[in-house]
Amino acid sequence: MITRVVDAGQAARARARMIERLRVQGIRDVRVLAAMQAVPRHAFVDEGLAFSAYDDTPLPIGYQQTISQPFIVARMIELLCAGRELGRTLEVGAGCGYQAAVLSRLAVDVYAVERLRPLLDRARANLRPLRLHNVRLKLADGSLGLAEAAPFDSIIVAAAALGLPAALKEQLAPGGRLIVPVGGADQRLLLVERQGNVFRESWFEAVRFVPLLGGTE
């Protein structure tokens, strides 16, 4: 386990600057901003990168994966939240656990799946001190969702799919929303809203994510 020695006051000031920057960038949902304010992002990155934890940039977390930049985390969650509660939520790609921690403050329950066992272990270690009783982590192929816990009111995918994964669409509850980056070299955010048996699709800004892969390792 990595022992981090971080000045609490300095981290709090950096986090406050991050929140102000998110406001300037257009994040308006006060619930999302409060959740981002509450989670110590520096606790989810390597000690050597802690000084950059609140910059608006993705950071490496090992195994060719990254923690998304704060704006993208906030933007995707805000799109899921707009005018509603997150409810029962599936996160595909738990990574280091940061986004699950943010989601835990907005959702009734968070089911976070990760295909890489070492990253799942890291997420568990990072989340343990926060004692988040509504977060459940599991080693699983995220492209297949998590049928045992479905349906979900909200699904958020932290990796880019070439198309909308059928399993995730099927596991979306009526009235639910799913947000996923879609594309190869060129990626955009896709928001899917289920209204009965009708699935409405809306496209948003360009993004850059690692690809969504199948299987577990």
PDB file of C-alpha atoms in Angstrom:
ATOM      1  CA  MET A   1       0.000   0.000   0.000  1.00  0.00           C
ATOM      2  CA  ILE A   2       1.251   3.487  -0.887  1.00  0.00           C
ATOM      3  CA  THR A   3       1.476   5.894   2.033  1.00  0.00           C
ATOM      4  CA  ARG A   4       0.699   9.429   0.905  1.00  0.00           C
ATOM      5  CA  VAL A   5       1.762  12.486   2.830  1.00  0.00           C
ATOM      6  CA  VAL A   6      -0.388  15.291   1.436  1.00  0.00           C
ATOM      7  CA  ASP A   7      -0.961  18.693   2.977  1.00  0.00           C
ATOM      8  CA  ALA A   8      -4.715  18.704   3.668  1.00  0.00           C
ATOM      9  CA  GLY A   9      -5.034  22.464   3.291  1.00  0.00           C
ATOM     10  CA  GLN A  10      -3.197  22.494  -0.006  1.00  0.00           C
ATOM     11  CA  ALA A  11      -5.339  19.639  -1.332  1.00  0.00           C
ATOM     12  CA  ALA A  12      -8.535  21.407  -0.245  1.00  0.00           C
ATOM     13  CA  ARG A  13      -7.480  24.602  -2.012  1.00  0.00           C
ATOM     14  CA  ALA A  14      -6.583  22.684  -5.174  1.00  0.00           C
ATOM     15  CA  ARG A  15      -9.952  20.929  -5.078  1.00  0.00           C
ATOM     16  CA  ALA A  16     -11.748  24.255  -4.662  1.00  0.00           C
ATOM     17  CA  ARG A  17      -9.929  25.603  -7.734  1.00  0.00           C
ATOM     18  CA  MET A  18     -10.974  22.482  -9.648  1.00  0.00           C
ATOM     19  CA  ILE A  19     -14.622  23.083  -8.735  1.00  0.00           C
ATOM     20  CA  GLU A  20     -14.433  26.717  -9.818  1.00  0.00           C
ATOM     21  CA  ARG A  21     -12.870  25.649 -13.116  1.00  0.00           C
ATOM     22  CA  LEU A  22     -15.671  23.133 -13.649  1.00  0.00           C
ATOM     23  CA  ARG A  23     -18.205  25.917 -13.156  1.00  0.00           C
ATOM     24  CA  VAL A  24     -16.411  28.058 -15.730  1.00  0.00           C
ATOM     25  CA  GLN A  25     -16.382  25.087 -18.111  1.00  0.00           C
ATOM     26  CA  GLY A  26     -20.151  24.851 -17.880  1.00  0.00           C
ATOM     27  CA  ILE A  27     -20.918  22.290 -15.170  1.00  0.00           C
ATOM     28  CA  ARG A  28     -24.073  23.604 -13.491  1.00  0.00           C
ATOM     29  CA  ASP A  29     -25.493  20.726 -11.442  1.00  0.00           C
ATOM     30  CA  VAL A  30     -24.738  21.611  -7.832  1.00  0.00           C
ATOM     31  CA  ARG A  31     -25.113  17.943  -6.831  1.00  0.00           C
ATOM     32  CA  VAL A  32     -22.321  16.931  -9.194  1.00  0.00           C
ATOM     33  CA  LEU A  33     -20.092  19.792  -8.062  1.00  0.00           C
ATOM     34  CA  ALA A  34     -20.665  18.881  -4.398  1.00  0.00           C
ATOM     35  CA  ALA A  35     -19.791  15.236  -5.073  1.00  0.00           C
ATOM     36  CA  MET A  36     -16.596  16.243  -6.890  1.00  0.00           C
ATOM     37  CA  GLN A  37     -15.753  18.599  -4.022  1.00  0.00           C
ATOM     38  CA  ALA A  38     -16.175  15.831  -1.454  1.00  0.00           C
ATOM     39  CA  VAL A  39     -13.882  13.212  -3.024  1.00  0.00           C
ATOM     40  CA  PRO A  40     -10.078  13.561  -2.548  1.00  0.00           C
ATOM     41  CA  ARG A  41      -8.891  12.884  -6.104  1.00  0.00           C
ATOM     42  CA  HIS A  42      -5.233  12.931  -5.008  1.00  0.00           C
ATOM     43  CA  ALA A  43      -5.899   9.752  -2.988  1.00  0.00           C
ATOM     44  CA  PHE A  44      -6.613   7.831  -6.200  1.00  0.00           C
ATOM     45  CA  VAL A  45      -3.373   8.517  -8.097  1.00  0.00           C
ATOM     46  CA  ASP A  46       0.245   7.576  -7.487  1.00  0.00           C
ATOM     47  CA  GLU A  47       2.059   9.706  -4.938  1.00  0.00           C
ATOM     48  CA  GLY A  48       4.313  11.154  -7.639  1.00  0.00           C
ATOM     49  CA  LEU A  49       1.269  12.463  -9.533  1.00  0.00           C
ATOM     50  CA  ALA A  50      -0.606  13.859  -6.532  1.00  0.00           C
ATOM     51  CA  PHE A  51       0.508  17.409  -7.408  1.00  0.00           C
ATOM     52  CA  SER A  52      -1.389  17.071 -10.711  1.00  0.00           C
ATOM     53  CA  ALA A  53      -4.474  15.370  -9.282  1.00  0.00           C
ATOM     54  CA  TYR A  54      -6.706  18.443  -9.591  1.00  0.00           C
ATOM     55  CA  ASP A  55      -5.474  19.583 -12.995  1.00  0.00           C
ATOM     56  CA  ASP A  56      -7.934  19.167 -15.843  1.00  0.00           C
ATOM     57  CA  THR A  57      -6.061  16.299 -17.413  1.00  0.00           C
ATOM     58  CA  PRO A  58      -6.239  12.493 -17.468  1.00  0.00           C
ATOM     59  CA  LEU A  59      -3.525  10.747 -15.474  1.00  0.00           C
ATOM     60  CA  PRO A  60      -2.033   7.250 -15.863  1.00  0.00           C
ATOM     61  CA  ILE A  61      -3.052   4.629 -13.317  1.00  0.00           C
ATOM     62  CA  GLY A  62      -1.088   1.722 -14.795  1.00  0.00           C
ATOM     63  CA  TYR A  63      -1.935  -1.133 -17.150  1.00  0.00           C
ATOM     64  CA  GLN A  64      -2.378   1.348 -20.029  1.00  0.00           C
ATOM     65  CA  GLN A  65      -5.394   2.872 -18.271  1.00  0.00           C
ATOM     66  CA  THR A  66      -6.084   6.405 -17.081  1.00  0.00           C
ATOM     67  CA  ILE A  67      -8.193   8.326 -14.593  1.00  0.00           C
ATOM     68  CA  SER A  68     -10.350  10.665 -16.680  1.00  0.00           C
ATOM     69  CA  GLN A  69      -9.917  14.416 -16.476  1.00  0.00           C
ATOM     70  CA  PRO A  70     -12.260  16.044 -13.937  1.00  0.00           C
ATOM     71  CA  PHE A  71     -14.340  17.841 -16.570  1.00  0.00           C
ATOM     72  CA  ILE A  72     -15.177  14.603 -18.399  1.00  0.00           C
ATOM     73  CA  VAL A  73     -16.133  12.858 -15.147  1.00  0.00           C
ATOM     74  CA  ALA A  74     -18.369  15.778 -14.186  1.00  0.00           C
ATOM     75  CA  ARG A  75     -19.839  16.158 -17.683  1.00  0.00           C
ATOM     76  CA  MET A  76     -20.803  12.505 -18.055  1.00  0.00           C
ATOM     77  CA  ILE A  77     -22.355  12.350 -14.599  1.00  0.00           C
ATOM     78  CA  GLU A  78     -24.206  15.635 -15.150  1.00  0.00           C
ATOM     79  CA  LEU A  79     -25.734  14.277 -18.370  1.00  0.00           C
ATOM     80  CA  LEU A  80     -26.874  11.179 -16.474  1.00  0.00           C
ATOM     81  CA  CYS A  81     -28.299  13.253 -13.614  1.00  0.00           C
ATOM     82  CA  ALA A  82     -30.127  15.983 -15.539  1.00  0.00           C
ATOM     83  CA  GLY A  83     -33.569  16.399 -13.971  1.00  0.00           C
ATOM     84  CA  ARG A  84     -33.474  13.076 -12.132  1.00  0.00           C
ATOM     85  CA  GLU A  85     -31.736  10.900  -9.551  1.00  0.00           C
ATOM     86  CA  LEU A  86     -29.109   8.330 -10.541  1.00  0.00           C
ATOM     87  CA  GLY A  87     -30.756   5.522  -8.602  1.00  0.00           C
ATOM     88  CA  ARG A  88     -29.207   2.084  -9.071  1.00  0.00           C
ATOM     89  CA  THR A  89     -26.020   2.676 -11.074  1.00  0.00           C
ATOM     90  CA  LEU A  90     -23.589   0.516 -13.045  1.00  0.00           C
ATOM     91  CA  GLU A  91     -20.076   1.794 -13.716  1.00  0.00           C
ATOM     92  CA  VAL A  92     -18.169  -0.041 -16.445  1.00  0.00           C
ATOM     93  CA  GLY A  93     -14.439   0.405 -15.895  1.00  0.00           C
ATOM     94  CA  ALA A  94     -13.840   1.022 -12.195  1.00  0.00           C
ATOM     95  CA  GLY A  95     -10.164   1.819 -12.775  1.00  0.00           C
ATOM     96  CA  CYS A  96      -8.677   3.304  -9.625  1.00  0.00           C
ATOM     97  CA  GLY A  97     -12.091   3.781  -7.980  1.00  0.00           C
ATOM     98  CA  TYR A  98     -12.349   7.572  -8.225  1.00  0.00           C
ATOM     99  CA  GLN A  99     -15.501   7.810 -10.321  1.00  0.00           C
ATOM    100  CA  ALA A 100     -17.216   5.180  -8.168  1.00  0.00           C
ATOM    101  CA  ALA A 101     -16.516   7.377  -5.138  1.00  0.00           C
ATOM    102  CA  VAL A 102     -18.086  10.386  -6.859  1.00  0.00           C
ATOM    103  CA  LEU A 103     -21.075   8.320  -7.998  1.00  0.00           C
ATOM    104  CA  SER A 104     -21.576   6.973  -4.471  1.00  0.00           C
ATOM    105  CA  ARG A 105     -22.622  10.451  -3.355  1.00  0.00           C
ATOM    106  CA  LEU A 106     -25.310  10.662  -6.023  1.00  0.00           C
ATOM    107  CA  ALA A 107     -26.607   7.109  -6.471  1.00  0.00           C
ATOM    108  CA  VAL A 108     -28.555   4.739  -4.246  1.00  0.00           C
ATOM    109  CA  ASP A 109     -26.189   1.884  -5.096  1.00  0.00           C
ATOM    110  CA  VAL A 110     -23.096   1.732  -7.319  1.00  0.00           C
ATOM    111  CA  TYR A 111     -21.994  -1.498  -8.984  1.00  0.00           C
ATOM    112  CA  ALA A 112     -18.512  -0.908 -10.416  1.00  0.00           C
ATOM    113  CA  VAL A 113     -16.991  -3.577 -12.640  1.00  0.00           C
ATOM    114  CA  GLU A 114     -13.377  -3.816 -13.793  1.00  0.00           C
ATOM    115  CA  ARG A 115     -11.810  -6.379 -16.144  1.00  0.00           C
ATOM    116  CA  LEU A 116      -8.245  -6.060 -14.796  1.00  0.00           C
ATOM    117  CA  ARG A 117      -7.761  -7.726 -11.414  1.00  0.00           C
ATOM    118  CA  PRO A 118      -4.769  -5.557 -10.350  1.00  0.00           C
ATOM    119  CA  LEU A 119      -6.806  -2.398 -10.985  1.00  0.00           C
ATOM    120  CA  LEU A 120      -9.778  -3.826  -9.126  1.00  0.00           C
ATOM    121  CA  ASP A 121      -7.514  -4.519  -6.155  1.00  0.00           C
ATOM    122  CA  ARG A 122      -6.226  -0.965  -6.369  1.00  0.00           C
ATOM    123  CA  ALA A 123      -9.760   0.439  -6.468  1.00  0.00           C
ATOM    124  CA  ARG A 124     -10.664  -1.581  -3.378  1.00  0.00           C
ATOM    125  CA  ALA A 125      -7.597  -0.273  -1.530  1.00  0.00           C
ATOM    126  CA  ASN A 126      -8.326   3.315  -2.546  1.00  0.00           C
ATOM    127  CA  LEU A 127     -11.996   3.144  -1.577  1.00  0.00           C
ATOM    128  CA  ARG A 128     -11.570   1.292   1.715  1.00  0.00           C
ATOM    129  CA  PRO A 129     -10.644   4.370   3.810  1.00  0.00           C
ATOM    130  CA  LEU A 130     -13.767   6.199   2.560  1.00  0.00           C
ATOM    131  CA  ARG A 131     -16.078   3.481   3.947  1.00  0.00           C
ATOM    132  CA  LEU A 132     -18.621   3.808   1.145  1.00  0.00           C
ATOM    133  CA  HIS A 133     -21.276   1.242   2.015  1.00  0.00           C
ATOM    134  CA  ASN A 134     -23.234   1.664  -1.230  1.00  0.00           C
ATOM    135  CA  VAL A 135     -20.355   0.729  -3.586  1.00  0.00           C
ATOM    136  CA  ARG A 136     -19.838  -2.844  -4.773  1.00  0.00           C
ATOM    137  CA  LEU A 137     -16.837  -3.827  -6.881  1.00  0.00           C
ATOM    138  CA  LYS A 138     -16.582  -6.881  -9.089  1.00  0.00           C
ATOM    139  CA  LEU A 139     -14.116  -8.425 -11.560  1.00  0.00           C
ATOM    140  CA  ALA A 140     -16.148  -8.736 -14.768  1.00  0.00           C
ATOM    141  CA  ASP A 141     -16.257  -8.111 -18.498  1.00  0.00           C
ATOM    142  CA  GLY A 142     -17.941  -4.707 -18.529  1.00  0.00           C
ATOM    143  CA  SER A 143     -19.067  -5.023 -22.127  1.00  0.00           C
ATOM    144  CA  LEU A 144     -21.488  -7.667 -20.842  1.00  0.00           C
ATOM    145  CA  GLY A 145     -22.769  -5.445 -18.058  1.00  0.00           C
ATOM    146  CA  LEU A 146     -23.746  -7.124 -14.799  1.00  0.00           C
ATOM    147  CA  ALA A 147     -26.900  -9.130 -15.432  1.00  0.00           C
ATOM    148  CA  GLU A 148     -27.090 -10.421 -11.849  1.00  0.00           C
ATOM    149  CA  ALA A 149     -27.733  -6.899 -10.541  1.00  0.00           C
ATOM    150  CA  ALA A 150     -29.746  -5.513 -13.470  1.00  0.00           C
ATOM    151  CA  PRO A 151     -31.794  -3.532 -14.306  1.00  0.00           C
ATOM    152  CA  PHE A 152     -29.975  -0.247 -13.736  1.00  0.00           C
ATOM    153  CA  ASP A 153     -31.389   3.267 -13.629  1.00  0.00           C
ATOM    154  CA  SER A 154     -28.038   4.654 -14.781  1.00  0.00           C
ATOM    155  CA  ILE A 155     -25.068   3.158 -16.631  1.00  0.00           C
ATOM    156  CA  ILE A 156     -21.783   4.984 -17.181  1.00  0.00           C
ATOM    157  CA  VAL A 157     -18.979   3.546 -19.301  1.00  0.00           C
ATOM    158  CA  ALA A 158     -15.374   4.699 -18.826  1.00  0.00           C
ATOM    159  CA  ALA A 159     -14.011   3.226 -22.073  1.00  0.00           C
ATOM    160  CA  ALA A 160     -14.835   3.712 -25.741  1.00  0.00           C
ATOM    161  CA  ALA A 161     -17.031   1.160 -27.514  1.00  0.00           C
ATOM    162  CA  LEU A 162     -17.153   0.843 -31.286  1.00  0.00           C
ATOM    163  CA  GLY A 163     -20.943   0.742 -30.990  1.00  0.00           C
ATOM    164  CA  LEU A 164     -23.588   0.665 -28.296  1.00  0.00           C
ATOM    165  CA  PRO A 165     -23.066  -2.621 -26.359  1.00  0.00           C
ATOM    166  CA  ALA A 166     -26.286  -4.629 -26.653  1.00  0.00           C
ATOM    167  CA  ALA A 167     -25.987  -6.102 -23.151  1.00  0.00           C
ATOM    168  CA  LEU A 168     -25.805  -2.664 -21.546  1.00  0.00           C
ATOM    169  CA  LYS A 169     -28.814  -1.465 -23.513  1.00  0.00           C
ATOM    170  CA  GLU A 170     -30.805  -4.512 -22.396  1.00  0.00           C
ATOM    171  CA  GLN A 171     -29.866  -3.956 -18.732  1.00  0.00           C
ATOM    172  CA  LEU A 172     -31.165  -0.374 -18.708  1.00  0.00           C
ATOM    173  CA  ALA A 173     -34.348   0.046 -16.662  1.00  0.00           C
ATOM    174  CA  PRO A 174     -37.377   1.842 -18.138  1.00  0.00           C
ATOM    175  CA  GLY A 175     -36.780   5.556 -17.629  1.00  0.00           C
ATOM    176  CA  GLY A 176     -33.048   4.875 -17.290  1.00  0.00           C
ATOM    177  CA  ARG A 177     -30.062   6.524 -18.948  1.00  0.00           C
ATOM    178  CA  LEU A 178     -26.788   5.189 -20.275  1.00  0.00           C
ATOM    179  CA  ILE A 179     -23.765   7.256 -21.262  1.00  0.00           C
ATOM    180  CA  VAL A 180     -20.881   5.776 -23.244  1.00  0.00           C
ATOM    181  CA  PRO A 181     -18.037   7.079 -25.426  1.00  0.00           C
ATOM    182  CA  VAL A 182     -18.474   5.626 -28.913  1.00  0.00           C
ATOM    183  CA  GLY A 183     -15.957   5.459 -31.749  1.00  0.00           C
ATOM    184  CA  GLY A 184     -12.442   4.471 -32.697  1.00  0.00           C
ATOM    185  CA  ALA A 185     -10.036   7.243 -33.643  1.00  0.00           C
ATOM    186  CA  ASP A 186     -12.903   9.750 -33.415  1.00  0.00           C
ATOM    187  CA  GLN A 187     -15.072   9.381 -30.317  1.00  0.00           C
ATOM    188  CA  ARG A 188     -18.152  11.185 -29.058  1.00  0.00           C
ATOM    189  CA  LEU A 189     -20.340  10.827 -25.989  1.00  0.00           C
ATOM    190  CA  LEU A 190     -23.595   8.965 -26.599  1.00  0.00           C
ATOM    191  CA  LEU A 191     -26.489   9.345 -24.162  1.00  0.00           C
ATOM    192  CA  VAL A 192     -29.213   6.689 -24.404  1.00  0.00           C
ATOM    193  CA  GLU A 193     -32.540   7.237 -22.665  1.00  0.00           C
ATOM    194  CA  ARG A 194     -35.013   4.385 -22.354  1.00  0.00           C
ATOM    195  CA  GLN A 195     -38.676   5.314 -22.573  1.00  0.00           C
ATOM    196  CA  GLY A 196     -40.619   2.069 -22.359  1.00  0.00           C
ATOM    197  CA  ASN A 197     -39.279  -0.020 -25.226  1.00  0.00           C
ATOM    198  CA  VAL A 198     -38.040   3.042 -27.116  1.00  0.00           C
ATOM    199  CA  PHE A 199     -34.370   4.045 -26.857  1.00  0.00           C
ATOM    200  CA  ARG A 200     -33.629   7.686 -27.617  1.00  0.00           C
ATOM    201  CA  GLU A 201     -30.051   8.553 -28.584  1.00  0.00           C
ATOM    202  CA  SER A 202     -28.373  11.954 -28.182  1.00  0.00           C
ATOM    203  CA  TRP A 203     -24.806  12.782 -29.190  1.00  0.00           C
ATOM    204  CA  PHE A 204     -22.505  15.162 -27.356  1.00  0.00           C
ATOM    205  CA  GLU A 205     -18.911  16.395 -27.497  1.00  0.00           C
ATOM    206  CA  ALA A 206     -15.795  14.679 -28.745  1.00  0.00           C
ATOM    207  CA  VAL A 207     -13.782  12.736 -26.160  1.00  0.00           C
ATOM    208  CA  ARG A 208     -10.752  10.471 -25.932  1.00  0.00           C
ATOM    209  CA  PHE A 209     -10.959   7.193 -23.991  1.00  0.00           C
ATOM    210  CA  VAL A 210      -9.084   3.909 -23.976  1.00  0.00           C
ATOM    211  CA  PRO A 211     -10.984   1.185 -25.890  1.00  0.00           C
ATOM    212  CA  LEU A 212     -13.605  -0.995 -24.242  1.00  0.00           C
ATOM    213  CA  LEU A 213     -12.187  -4.523 -24.222  1.00  0.00           C
ATOM    214  CA  GLY A 214     -13.819  -7.835 -23.386  1.00  0.00           C
ATOM    215  CA  GLY A 215     -12.728 -10.615 -21.076  1.00  0.00           C
ATOM    216  CA  THR A 216     -10.958 -10.400 -17.718  1.00  0.00           C
ATOM    217  CA  GLU A 217      -7.283 -10.553 -16.776  1.00  0.00           C
TER     218      GLU A 217
END
